[in-house]
PDB file of C-alpha atoms in Angstrom:
ATOM      1  CA  GLY A  21    -102.812 -91.089  92.096  1.00  0.00           C
ATOM      2  CA  ARG A  22    -105.476 -88.501  92.927  1.00  0.00           C
ATOM      3  CA  ASN A  23    -103.271 -86.990  95.629  1.00  0.00           C
ATOM      4  CA  SER A  24    -100.371 -86.443  93.239  1.00  0.00           C
ATOM      5  CA  ASN A  25    -102.266 -84.179  90.848  1.00  0.00           C
ATOM      6  CA  PRO A  26    -102.996 -81.407  93.349  1.00  0.00           C
ATOM      7  CA  HIS A  27     -99.400 -81.578  94.478  1.00  0.00           C
ATOM      8  CA  ARG A  28     -98.165 -81.168  90.929  1.00  0.00           C
ATOM      9  CA  LYS A  29    -100.640 -78.384  90.311  1.00  0.00           C
ATOM     10  CA  GLY A  30     -99.532 -76.537  93.423  1.00  0.00           C
ATOM     11  CA  SER A  31     -95.924 -77.106  92.532  1.00  0.00           C
ATOM     12  CA  THR A  32     -96.491 -75.830  89.017  1.00  0.00           C
ATOM     13  CA  SER A  33     -98.317 -72.822  90.376  1.00  0.00           C
ATOM     14  CA  ARG A  34     -95.494 -72.043  92.766  1.00  0.00           C
ATOM     15  CA  HIS A  35     -92.873 -72.427  90.044  1.00  0.00           C
ATOM     16  CA  GLY A  36     -94.957 -70.264  87.722  1.00  0.00           C
ATOM     17  CA  GLY A  37     -95.186 -67.585  90.371  1.00  0.00           C
ATOM     18  CA  GLN A  38     -91.469 -67.735  90.964  1.00  0.00           C
ATOM     19  CA  GLY A  39     -90.848 -67.484  87.211  1.00  0.00           C
ATOM     20  CA  GLU A  40     -93.037 -64.410  86.925  1.00  0.00           C
ATOM     21  CA  LYS A  41     -91.256 -62.794  89.856  1.00  0.00           C
ATOM     22  CA  GLU A  42     -87.895 -63.565  88.294  1.00  0.00           C
ATOM     23  CA  LYS A  43     -89.023 -62.022  84.990  1.00  0.00           C
ATOM     24  CA  GLU A  44     -90.282 -58.896  86.765  1.00  0.00           C
ATOM     25  CA  SER A  45     -87.031 -58.659  88.717  1.00  0.00           C
ATOM     26  CA  HIS A  46     -85.026 -59.085  85.509  1.00  0.00           C
ATOM     27  CA  HIS A  47     -86.979 -56.364  83.689  1.00  0.00           C
ATOM     28  CA  LEU A  48     -86.705 -54.014  86.668  1.00  0.00           C
ATOM     29  CA  GLN A  49     -82.952 -54.556  86.909  1.00  0.00           C
ATOM     30  CA  SER A  50     -82.595 -53.999  83.162  1.00  0.00           C
ATOM     31  CA  ASP A  51     -84.438 -50.676  83.435  1.00  0.00           C
ATOM     32  CA  LEU A  52     -82.266 -49.662  86.374  1.00  0.00           C
ATOM     33  CA  ASP A  53     -79.098 -50.531  84.503  1.00  0.00           C
ATOM     34  CA  LYS A  54     -80.138 -48.477  81.479  1.00  0.00           C
ATOM     35  CA  GLU A  55     -81.036 -45.453  83.573  1.00  0.00           C
ATOM     36  CA  ARG A  56     -77.931 -45.810  85.717  1.00  0.00           C
ATOM     37  CA  ASP A  57     -75.838 -45.744  82.532  1.00  0.00           C
ATOM     38  CA  ARG A  58     -77.279 -42.298  81.891  1.00  0.00           C
ATOM     39  CA  GLY A  59     -75.719 -41.097  85.129  1.00  0.00           C
ATOM     40  CA  LEU A  60     -78.795 -41.100  87.338  1.00  0.00           C
ATOM     41  CA  GLY A  61     -77.371 -43.361  90.073  1.00  0.00           C
ATOM     42  CA  ASP A  62     -79.589 -45.254  92.496  1.00  0.00           C
ATOM     43  CA  ARG A  63     -82.383 -42.688  92.150  1.00  0.00           C
ATOM     44  CA  SER A  64     -83.108 -44.090  88.696  1.00  0.00           C
ATOM     45  CA  ASN A  65     -85.757 -46.444  90.054  1.00  0.00           C
ATOM     46  CA  GLU A  66     -87.905 -43.375  90.630  1.00  0.00           C
ATOM     47  CA  LEU A  67     -87.541 -42.110  87.077  1.00  0.00           C
ATOM     48  CA  ARG A  68     -90.138 -43.443  84.699  1.00  0.00           C
ATOM     49  CA  ALA A  69     -91.773 -42.296  81.493  1.00  0.00           C
ATOM     50  CA  PRO A  70     -95.307 -40.922  81.887  1.00  0.00           C
ATOM     51  CA  GLN A  71     -98.079 -43.491  82.024  1.00  0.00           C
ATOM     52  CA  GLY A  72     -99.335 -44.331  78.556  1.00  0.00           C
ATOM     53  CA  TYR A  73     -96.230 -42.875  76.872  1.00  0.00           C
ATOM     54  CA  MET A  74     -95.481 -44.347  73.453  1.00  0.00           C
ATOM     55  CA  PRO A  75     -92.046 -43.723  71.908  1.00  0.00           C
ATOM     56  CA  PRO A  76     -92.345 -41.636  68.721  1.00  0.00           C
ATOM     57  CA  THR A  77     -91.506 -43.112  65.361  1.00  0.00           C
ATOM     58  CA  LYS A  78     -88.192 -42.172  63.752  1.00  0.00           C
ATOM     59  CA  SER A  79     -89.824 -39.843  61.238  1.00  0.00           C
ATOM     60  CA  ALA A  80     -91.946 -38.151  63.914  1.00  0.00           C
ATOM     61  CA  LEU A  81     -88.892 -37.714  66.135  1.00  0.00           C
ATOM     62  CA  ILE A  82     -86.943 -36.096  63.284  1.00  0.00           C
ATOM     63  CA  VAL A  83     -89.802 -33.683  62.590  1.00  0.00           C
ATOM     64  CA  VAL A  84     -90.023 -32.663  66.248  1.00  0.00           C
ATOM     65  CA  ARG A  85     -86.264 -32.228  66.568  1.00  0.00           C
ATOM     66  CA  LYS A  86     -86.039 -30.124  63.414  1.00  0.00           C
ATOM     67  CA  LEU A  87     -88.802 -27.868  64.675  1.00  0.00           C
ATOM     68  CA  TYR A  88     -86.278 -26.669  67.237  1.00  0.00           C
ATOM     69  CA  HIS A  89     -83.977 -25.625  64.384  1.00  0.00           C
ATOM     70  CA  PHE A  90     -86.770 -23.469  63.000  1.00  0.00           C
ATOM     71  CA  LEU A  91     -87.635 -22.145  66.458  1.00  0.00           C
ATOM     72  CA  LEU A  92     -84.063 -21.062  67.172  1.00  0.00           C
ATOM     73  CA  THR A  93     -83.786 -19.454  63.739  1.00  0.00           C
ATOM     74  CA  TRP A  94     -87.072 -17.625  64.244  1.00  0.00           C
ATOM     75  CA  LEU A  95     -85.870 -16.303  67.616  1.00  0.00           C
ATOM     76  CA  LEU A  96     -82.485 -15.006  66.437  1.00  0.00           C
ATOM     77  CA  PHE A  97     -82.971 -13.871  62.847  1.00  0.00           C
ATOM     78  CA  PRO A  98     -85.292 -10.909  63.643  1.00  0.00           C
ATOM     79  CA  VAL A  99     -82.711  -9.480  66.047  1.00  0.00           C
ATOM     80  CA  LEU A 100     -80.002  -9.812  63.404  1.00  0.00           C
ATOM     81  CA  MET A 101     -82.127  -8.218  60.709  1.00  0.00           C
ATOM     82  CA  LEU A 102     -83.344  -5.335  62.884  1.00  0.00           C
ATOM     83  CA  GLY A 103     -80.026  -3.598  63.311  1.00  0.00           C
ATOM     84  CA  GLY A 104     -77.663  -6.540  63.729  1.00  0.00           C
ATOM     85  CA  GLN A 105     -77.404  -6.379  67.509  1.00  0.00           C
ATOM     86  CA  LEU A 106     -74.473  -8.788  67.713  1.00  0.00           C
ATOM     87  CA  ASP A 107     -73.382  -7.766  71.216  1.00  0.00           C
ATOM     88  CA  PHE A 108     -76.867  -8.348  72.584  1.00  0.00           C
ATOM     89  CA  LEU A 109     -77.185 -11.683  70.777  1.00  0.00           C
ATOM     90  CA  SER A 110     -73.786 -12.827  72.037  1.00  0.00           C
ATOM     91  CA  VAL A 111     -74.722 -12.110  75.646  1.00  0.00           C
ATOM     92  CA  ALA A 112     -78.127 -13.781  75.202  1.00  0.00           C
ATOM     93  CA  CYS A 113     -76.569 -16.901  73.674  1.00  0.00           C
ATOM     94  CA  VAL A 114     -73.999 -17.150  76.469  1.00  0.00           C
ATOM     95  CA  GLY A 115     -76.777 -16.882  79.042  1.00  0.00           C
ATOM     96  CA  ALA A 116     -78.796 -19.598  77.291  1.00  0.00           C
ATOM     97  CA  LEU A 117     -75.745 -21.887  77.098  1.00  0.00           C
ATOM     98  CA  VAL A 118     -75.106 -21.463  80.826  1.00  0.00           C
ATOM     99  CA  LEU A 119     -78.763 -22.242  81.532  1.00  0.00           C
ATOM    100  CA  PHE A 120     -78.612 -25.381  79.364  1.00  0.00           C
ATOM    101  CA  CYS A 121     -75.526 -26.597  81.233  1.00  0.00           C
ATOM    102  CA  LEU A 122     -77.142 -25.934  84.620  1.00  0.00           C
ATOM    103  CA  VAL A 123     -80.287 -27.849  83.677  1.00  0.00           C
ATOM    104  CA  GLU A 124     -78.202 -30.775  82.445  1.00  0.00           C
ATOM    105  CA  TYR A 125     -76.221 -30.767  85.702  1.00  0.00           C
ATOM    106  CA  VAL A 126     -79.459 -30.802  87.702  1.00  0.00           C
ATOM    107  CA  ARG A 127     -80.757 -33.675  85.562  1.00  0.00           C
ATOM    108  CA  LEU A 128     -77.663 -35.811  86.076  1.00  0.00           C
ATOM    109  CA  SER A 129     -76.810 -35.006  89.669  1.00  0.00           C
ATOM    110  CA  GLY A 130     -80.283 -34.871  91.176  1.00  0.00           C
ATOM    111  CA  ILE A 131     -79.077 -32.004  93.364  1.00  0.00           C
ATOM    112  CA  PHE A 132     -82.648 -30.762  93.806  1.00  0.00           C
ATOM    113  CA  GLY A 133     -84.071 -34.212  94.406  1.00  0.00           C
ATOM    114  CA  ALA A 134     -85.138 -37.179  92.335  1.00  0.00           C
ATOM    115  CA  SER A 135     -88.536 -35.651  91.551  1.00  0.00           C
ATOM    116  CA  VAL A 136     -86.944 -32.716  89.697  1.00  0.00           C
ATOM    117  CA  SER A 137     -84.620 -35.055  87.780  1.00  0.00           C
ATOM    118  CA  LYS A 138     -87.623 -37.204  86.958  1.00  0.00           C
ATOM    119  CA  GLN A 139     -89.562 -34.287  85.497  1.00  0.00           C
ATOM    120  CA  ILE A 140     -86.605 -33.166  83.383  1.00  0.00           C
ATOM    121  CA  ASN A 141     -86.019 -36.693  82.102  1.00  0.00           C
ATOM    122  CA  GLN A 142     -89.648 -37.238  81.246  1.00  0.00           C
ATOM    123  CA  PHE A 143     -89.531 -34.077  79.152  1.00  0.00           C
ATOM    124  CA  VAL A 144     -86.220 -34.572  77.332  1.00  0.00           C
ATOM    125  CA  ASP A 145     -86.909 -38.265  76.650  1.00  0.00           C
ATOM    126  CA  LEU A 146     -89.574 -37.158  74.195  1.00  0.00           C
ATOM    127  CA  PHE A 147     -87.009 -35.431  71.962  1.00  0.00           C
ATOM    128  CA  ILE A 148     -83.709 -37.352  72.110  1.00  0.00           C
ATOM    129  CA  ASP A 149     -82.500 -40.112  69.805  1.00  0.00           C
ATOM    130  CA  GLU A 150     -79.982 -42.932  70.215  1.00  0.00           C
ATOM    131  CA  ARG A 151     -77.007 -40.534  70.132  1.00  0.00           C
ATOM    132  CA  ASP A 152     -78.137 -38.985  73.436  1.00  0.00           C
ATOM    133  CA  ARG A 153     -79.245 -42.194  75.142  1.00  0.00           C
ATOM    134  CA  ALA A 154     -76.056 -42.632  77.172  1.00  0.00           C
ATOM    135  CA  GLY A 155     -74.585 -39.995  79.452  1.00  0.00           C
ATOM    136  CA  VAL A 156     -74.814 -36.267  78.847  1.00  0.00           C
ATOM    137  CA  ILE A 157     -77.474 -34.944  76.451  1.00  0.00           C
ATOM    138  CA  VAL A 158     -75.639 -32.538  74.149  1.00  0.00           C
ATOM    139  CA  THR A 159     -77.560 -32.127  70.878  1.00  0.00           C
ATOM    140  CA  HIS A 160     -79.588 -29.101  72.005  1.00  0.00           C
ATOM    141  CA  THR A 161     -76.503 -27.454  73.515  1.00  0.00           C
ATOM    142  CA  TYR A 162     -74.497 -28.140  70.353  1.00  0.00           C
ATOM    143  CA  LEU A 163     -77.299 -26.647  68.270  1.00  0.00           C
ATOM    144  CA  LEU A 164     -77.236 -23.400  70.233  1.00  0.00           C
ATOM    145  CA  LEU A 165     -73.434 -23.286  70.380  1.00  0.00           C
ATOM    146  CA  GLY A 166     -73.102 -23.964  66.645  1.00  0.00           C
ATOM    147  CA  THR A 167     -75.581 -21.193  65.912  1.00  0.00           C
ATOM    148  CA  ALA A 168     -73.868 -18.765  68.280  1.00  0.00           C
ATOM    149  CA  LEU A 169     -70.240 -19.338  67.220  1.00  0.00           C
ATOM    150  CA  PRO A 170     -70.484 -17.278  63.979  1.00  0.00           C
ATOM    151  CA  ILE A 171     -72.130 -14.515  66.005  1.00  0.00           C
ATOM    152  CA  PHE A 172     -69.324 -14.645  68.588  1.00  0.00           C
ATOM    153  CA  LEU A 173     -66.647 -14.491  65.870  1.00  0.00           C
ATOM    154  CA  GLU A 174     -68.282 -11.580  64.099  1.00  0.00           C
ATOM    155  CA  THR A 175     -68.631  -9.735  67.400  1.00  0.00           C
ATOM    156  CA  LEU A 176     -64.919 -10.166  68.125  1.00  0.00           C
ATOM    157  CA  ALA A 177     -63.682  -9.560  64.545  1.00  0.00           C
ATOM    158  CA  PRO A 178     -66.366  -7.624  62.638  1.00  0.00           C
ATOM    159  CA  SER A 179     -66.499  -7.301  58.863  1.00  0.00           C
ATOM    160  CA  THR A 180     -67.737  -4.054  57.335  1.00  0.00           C
ATOM    161  CA  LYS A 181     -69.454  -5.463  54.226  1.00  0.00           C
ATOM    162  CA  THR A 182     -70.469  -9.074  54.940  1.00  0.00           C
ATOM    163  CA  GLY A 183     -70.751  -8.980  58.726  1.00  0.00           C
ATOM    164  CA  LEU A 184     -74.449  -9.840  58.754  1.00  0.00           C
ATOM    165  CA  LEU A 185     -73.928 -12.753  56.371  1.00  0.00           C
ATOM    166  CA  ARG A 186     -71.005 -14.108  58.379  1.00  0.00           C
ATOM    167  CA  ALA A 187     -72.978 -13.890  61.618  1.00  0.00           C
ATOM    168  CA  SER A 188     -75.936 -15.666  59.984  1.00  0.00           C
ATOM    169  CA  LEU A 189     -74.011 -18.737  58.796  1.00  0.00           C
ATOM    170  CA  GLY A 190     -75.047 -20.782  61.821  1.00  0.00           C
ATOM    171  CA  LEU A 191     -78.696 -19.924  61.238  1.00  0.00           C
ATOM    172  CA  LEU A 192     -78.435 -20.706  57.513  1.00  0.00           C
ATOM    173  CA  THR A 193     -76.978 -24.133  58.268  1.00  0.00           C
ATOM    174  CA  ASN A 194     -79.819 -24.712  60.749  1.00  0.00           C
ATOM    175  CA  ILE A 195     -82.326 -24.105  57.964  1.00  0.00           C
ATOM    176  CA  GLY A 196     -80.375 -26.279  55.540  1.00  0.00           C
ATOM    177  CA  ASP A 197     -79.944 -29.123  58.017  1.00  0.00           C
ATOM    178  CA  ALA A 198     -83.635 -29.120  58.920  1.00  0.00           C
ATOM    179  CA  PHE A 199     -84.805 -29.266  55.294  1.00  0.00           C
ATOM    180  CA  ALA A 200     -82.144 -31.841  54.443  1.00  0.00           C
ATOM    181  CA  SER A 201     -83.423 -34.168  57.166  1.00  0.00           C
ATOM    182  CA  LEU A 202     -87.089 -33.668  56.303  1.00  0.00           C
ATOM    183  CA  PHE A 203     -86.604 -34.256  52.572  1.00  0.00           C
ATOM    184  CA  GLY A 204     -84.235 -37.143  53.225  1.00  0.00           C
ATOM    185  CA  VAL A 205     -86.777 -38.913  55.424  1.00  0.00           C
ATOM    186  CA  PHE A 206     -89.992 -38.233  53.507  1.00  0.00           C
ATOM    187  CA  VAL A 207     -88.667 -38.142  49.935  1.00  0.00           C
ATOM    188  CA  GLY A 208     -85.634 -40.392  50.158  1.00  0.00           C
ATOM    189  CA  GLY A 209     -83.095 -41.035  47.445  1.00  0.00           C
ATOM    190  CA  PRO A 210     -79.627 -42.517  46.917  1.00  0.00           C
ATOM    191  CA  LEU A 211     -77.196 -42.316  49.810  1.00  0.00           C
ATOM    192  CA  VAL A 212     -74.345 -39.822  49.791  1.00  0.00           C
ATOM    193  CA  VAL A 213     -71.957 -42.418  51.247  1.00  0.00           C
ATOM    194  CA  PRO A 214     -72.637 -46.170  51.518  1.00  0.00           C
ATOM    195  CA  TRP A 215     -72.021 -46.249  55.291  1.00  0.00           C
ATOM    196  CA  GLY A 216     -74.242 -43.273  56.111  1.00  0.00           C
ATOM    197  CA  SER A 217     -77.938 -42.436  56.172  1.00  0.00           C
ATOM    198  CA  LYS A 218     -77.929 -39.051  54.395  1.00  0.00           C
ATOM    199  CA  THR A 219     -79.331 -38.820  50.860  1.00  0.00           C
ATOM    200  CA  TRP A 220     -78.554 -36.699  47.816  1.00  0.00           C
ATOM    201  CA  THR A 221     -82.098 -35.366  48.083  1.00  0.00           C
ATOM    202  CA  GLY A 222     -81.175 -33.958  51.468  1.00  0.00           C
ATOM    203  CA  VAL A 223     -77.986 -32.430  50.040  1.00  0.00           C
ATOM    204  CA  PHE A 224     -79.917 -30.544  47.369  1.00  0.00           C
ATOM    205  CA  ALA A 225     -82.560 -29.491  49.909  1.00  0.00           C
ATOM    206  CA  PHE A 226     -79.791 -28.154  52.170  1.00  0.00           C
ATOM    207  CA  ILE A 227     -78.291 -26.005  49.404  1.00  0.00           C
ATOM    208  CA  LEU A 228     -81.591 -24.744  48.023  1.00  0.00           C
ATOM    209  CA  SER A 229     -83.246 -23.875  51.343  1.00  0.00           C
ATOM    210  CA  SER A 230     -80.179 -22.066  52.708  1.00  0.00           C
ATOM    211  CA  ALA A 231     -79.650 -20.143  49.465  1.00  0.00           C
ATOM    212  CA  VAL A 232     -83.322 -19.111  49.263  1.00  0.00           C
ATOM    213  CA  CYS A 233     -83.228 -17.942  52.886  1.00  0.00           C
ATOM    214  CA  ALA A 234     -80.071 -15.867  52.291  1.00  0.00           C
ATOM    215  CA  TYR A 235     -81.518 -14.375  49.088  1.00  0.00           C
ATOM    216  CA  SER A 236     -84.896 -13.525  50.615  1.00  0.00           C
ATOM    217  CA  LEU A 237     -83.225 -11.754  53.549  1.00  0.00           C
ATOM    218  CA  GLU A 238     -80.754  -9.967  51.241  1.00  0.00           C
ATOM    219  CA  LEU A 239     -77.742 -11.136  53.228  1.00  0.00           C
ATOM    220  CA  CYS A 240     -75.308 -10.961  50.286  1.00  0.00           C
ATOM    221  CA  PRO A 241     -74.214  -7.376  49.536  1.00  0.00           C
ATOM    222  CA  ASP A 242     -72.217  -8.063  46.329  1.00  0.00           C
ATOM    223  CA  PRO A 243     -71.579 -10.745  43.656  1.00  0.00           C
ATOM    224  CA  LEU A 244     -68.429 -11.956  45.412  1.00  0.00           C
ATOM    225  CA  SER A 245     -70.318 -12.791  48.592  1.00  0.00           C
ATOM    226  CA  ILE A 246     -72.996 -14.586  46.546  1.00  0.00           C
ATOM    227  CA  PHE A 247     -70.356 -16.746  44.850  1.00  0.00           C
ATOM    228  CA  VAL A 248     -68.550 -17.498  48.111  1.00  0.00           C
ATOM    229  CA  LEU A 249     -71.819 -18.364  49.863  1.00  0.00           C
ATOM    230  CA  ILE A 250     -72.911 -20.768  47.101  1.00  0.00           C
ATOM    231  CA  VAL A 251     -69.558 -22.578  47.162  1.00  0.00           C
ATOM    232  CA  THR A 252     -69.701 -22.687  50.966  1.00  0.00           C
ATOM    233  CA  LEU A 253     -73.211 -24.147  50.962  1.00  0.00           C
ATOM    234  CA  ILE A 254     -72.249 -26.819  48.426  1.00  0.00           C
ATOM    235  CA  LEU A 255     -69.207 -27.902  50.417  1.00  0.00           C
ATOM    236  CA  THR A 256     -71.077 -27.739  53.720  1.00  0.00           C
ATOM    237  CA  SER A 257     -73.983 -29.814  52.400  1.00  0.00           C
ATOM    238  CA  LEU A 258     -71.532 -32.495  51.222  1.00  0.00           C
ATOM    239  CA  PHE A 259     -69.831 -32.436  54.614  1.00  0.00           C
ATOM    240  CA  GLU A 260     -73.177 -32.744  56.386  1.00  0.00           C
ATOM    241  CA  GLY A 261     -74.204 -35.586  54.100  1.00  0.00           C
ATOM    242  CA  ALA A 262     -71.026 -37.551  54.777  1.00  0.00           C
ATOM    243  CA  THR A 263     -71.015 -37.304  58.574  1.00  0.00           C
ATOM    244  CA  SER A 264     -73.052 -39.539  60.852  1.00  0.00           C
ATOM    245  CA  ASP A 265     -72.115 -37.896  64.163  1.00  0.00           C
ATOM    246  CA  ILE A 266     -73.947 -35.088  65.928  1.00  0.00           C
ATOM    247  CA  ASP A 267     -73.568 -32.336  63.326  1.00  0.00           C
ATOM    248  CA  ASN A 268     -75.276 -29.466  65.128  1.00  0.00           C
ATOM    249  CA  LEU A 269     -71.843 -28.118  66.042  1.00  0.00           C
ATOM    250  CA  SER A 270     -69.522 -29.422  63.334  1.00  0.00           C
ATOM    251  CA  VAL A 271     -71.596 -28.194  60.359  1.00  0.00           C
ATOM    252  CA  PRO A 272     -71.775 -24.496  61.441  1.00  0.00           C
ATOM    253  CA  ILE A 273     -68.049 -24.552  62.266  1.00  0.00           C
ATOM    254  CA  PHE A 274     -67.262 -26.036  58.849  1.00  0.00           C
ATOM    255  CA  ALA A 275     -69.436 -23.442  57.091  1.00  0.00           C
ATOM    256  CA  THR A 276     -67.936 -20.541  59.027  1.00  0.00           C
ATOM    257  CA  VAL A 277     -64.330 -21.588  58.435  1.00  0.00           C
ATOM    258  CA  THR A 278     -65.011 -22.310  54.758  1.00  0.00           C
ATOM    259  CA  TYR A 279     -66.758 -19.004  54.068  1.00  0.00           C
ATOM    260  CA  ARG A 280     -64.204 -16.856  55.884  1.00  0.00           C
ATOM    261  CA  THR A 281     -61.283 -18.646  54.236  1.00  0.00           C
ATOM    262  CA  LEU A 282     -62.732 -18.395  50.733  1.00  0.00           C
ATOM    263  CA  GLU A 283     -63.809 -14.778  51.110  1.00  0.00           C
ATOM    264  CA  ASP A 284     -60.454 -13.631  52.469  1.00  0.00           C
ATOM    265  CA  ALA A 285     -58.533 -15.607  49.836  1.00  0.00           C
ATOM    266  CA  LEU A 286     -60.595 -14.258  46.942  1.00  0.00           C
ATOM    267  CA  ALA A 287     -60.372 -10.700  48.283  1.00  0.00           C
ATOM    268  CA  GLU A 288     -56.593 -10.969  48.424  1.00  0.00           C
ATOM    269  CA  LEU A 289     -56.540 -12.463  44.935  1.00  0.00           C
ATOM    270  CA  ILE A 290     -58.653  -9.620  43.527  1.00  0.00           C
ATOM    271  CA  LEU A 291     -56.406  -7.011  45.163  1.00  0.00           C
ATOM    272  CA  PHE A 292     -53.338  -8.725  43.740  1.00  0.00           C
ATOM    273  CA  ALA A 293     -54.881  -8.801  40.267  1.00  0.00           C
ATOM    274  CA  GLN A 294     -55.825  -5.141  40.441  1.00  0.00           C
ATOM    275  CA  ALA A 295     -52.342  -4.175  41.580  1.00  0.00           C
ATOM    276  CA  ALA A 296     -50.760  -6.118  38.755  1.00  0.00           C
TER     277      ALA A 296
END
């Protein structure tokens, strides 16, 4: 009887050790699978978050992400206001987009080695949410592209009176989207649509912040442009509130198409009325 106890103890110890090894192996394989899904291949076992890293809360992540909206607006608006250098801004935005794509290619392919991919991943992991957790990270590229598209269009087809306002639509939607998210998270309110996460508080914050920004920068040269901009902001805020996808690109496109369509239609209508 005394001899059986040590045997059981040793057996239990061995089984316990095997169980711990199996758990460690399972966790390691799970981490590898997740990182491999992001396109990092077999080098993913070398990619790890920094020691002591704690994932940010949802509200903190939203604040950090929206700071980039303000940063991009702060970088581009002064150039627009100081002479409206659309050609220069277009070239600069194209260069930044190419750089973003190159960095993303380096991150995914590991062409410069796993250590470089590791450093890039450790940085971008601090700022991405669940929409960028699989495959290519696109939110920052979409943000820049959505901001630049109105500038590209105005460069190719300039308007004499409202050119600055048209070119600024991407930046105005950046401001509106940032305030909509911040007020929606920290103030809350009823949902715009039952299946979404956007609130009516965010919708009103979108309209008000964008309108105040346009007014303070004197982007609207006449009453017609003021009316068209207000209608555009209302429709765009409702569109932004109803969508749950990555809206950094779709919202500026919607605002640009809406404003240009309304302005051209009303201008034609006024000319027709004056001719009659």
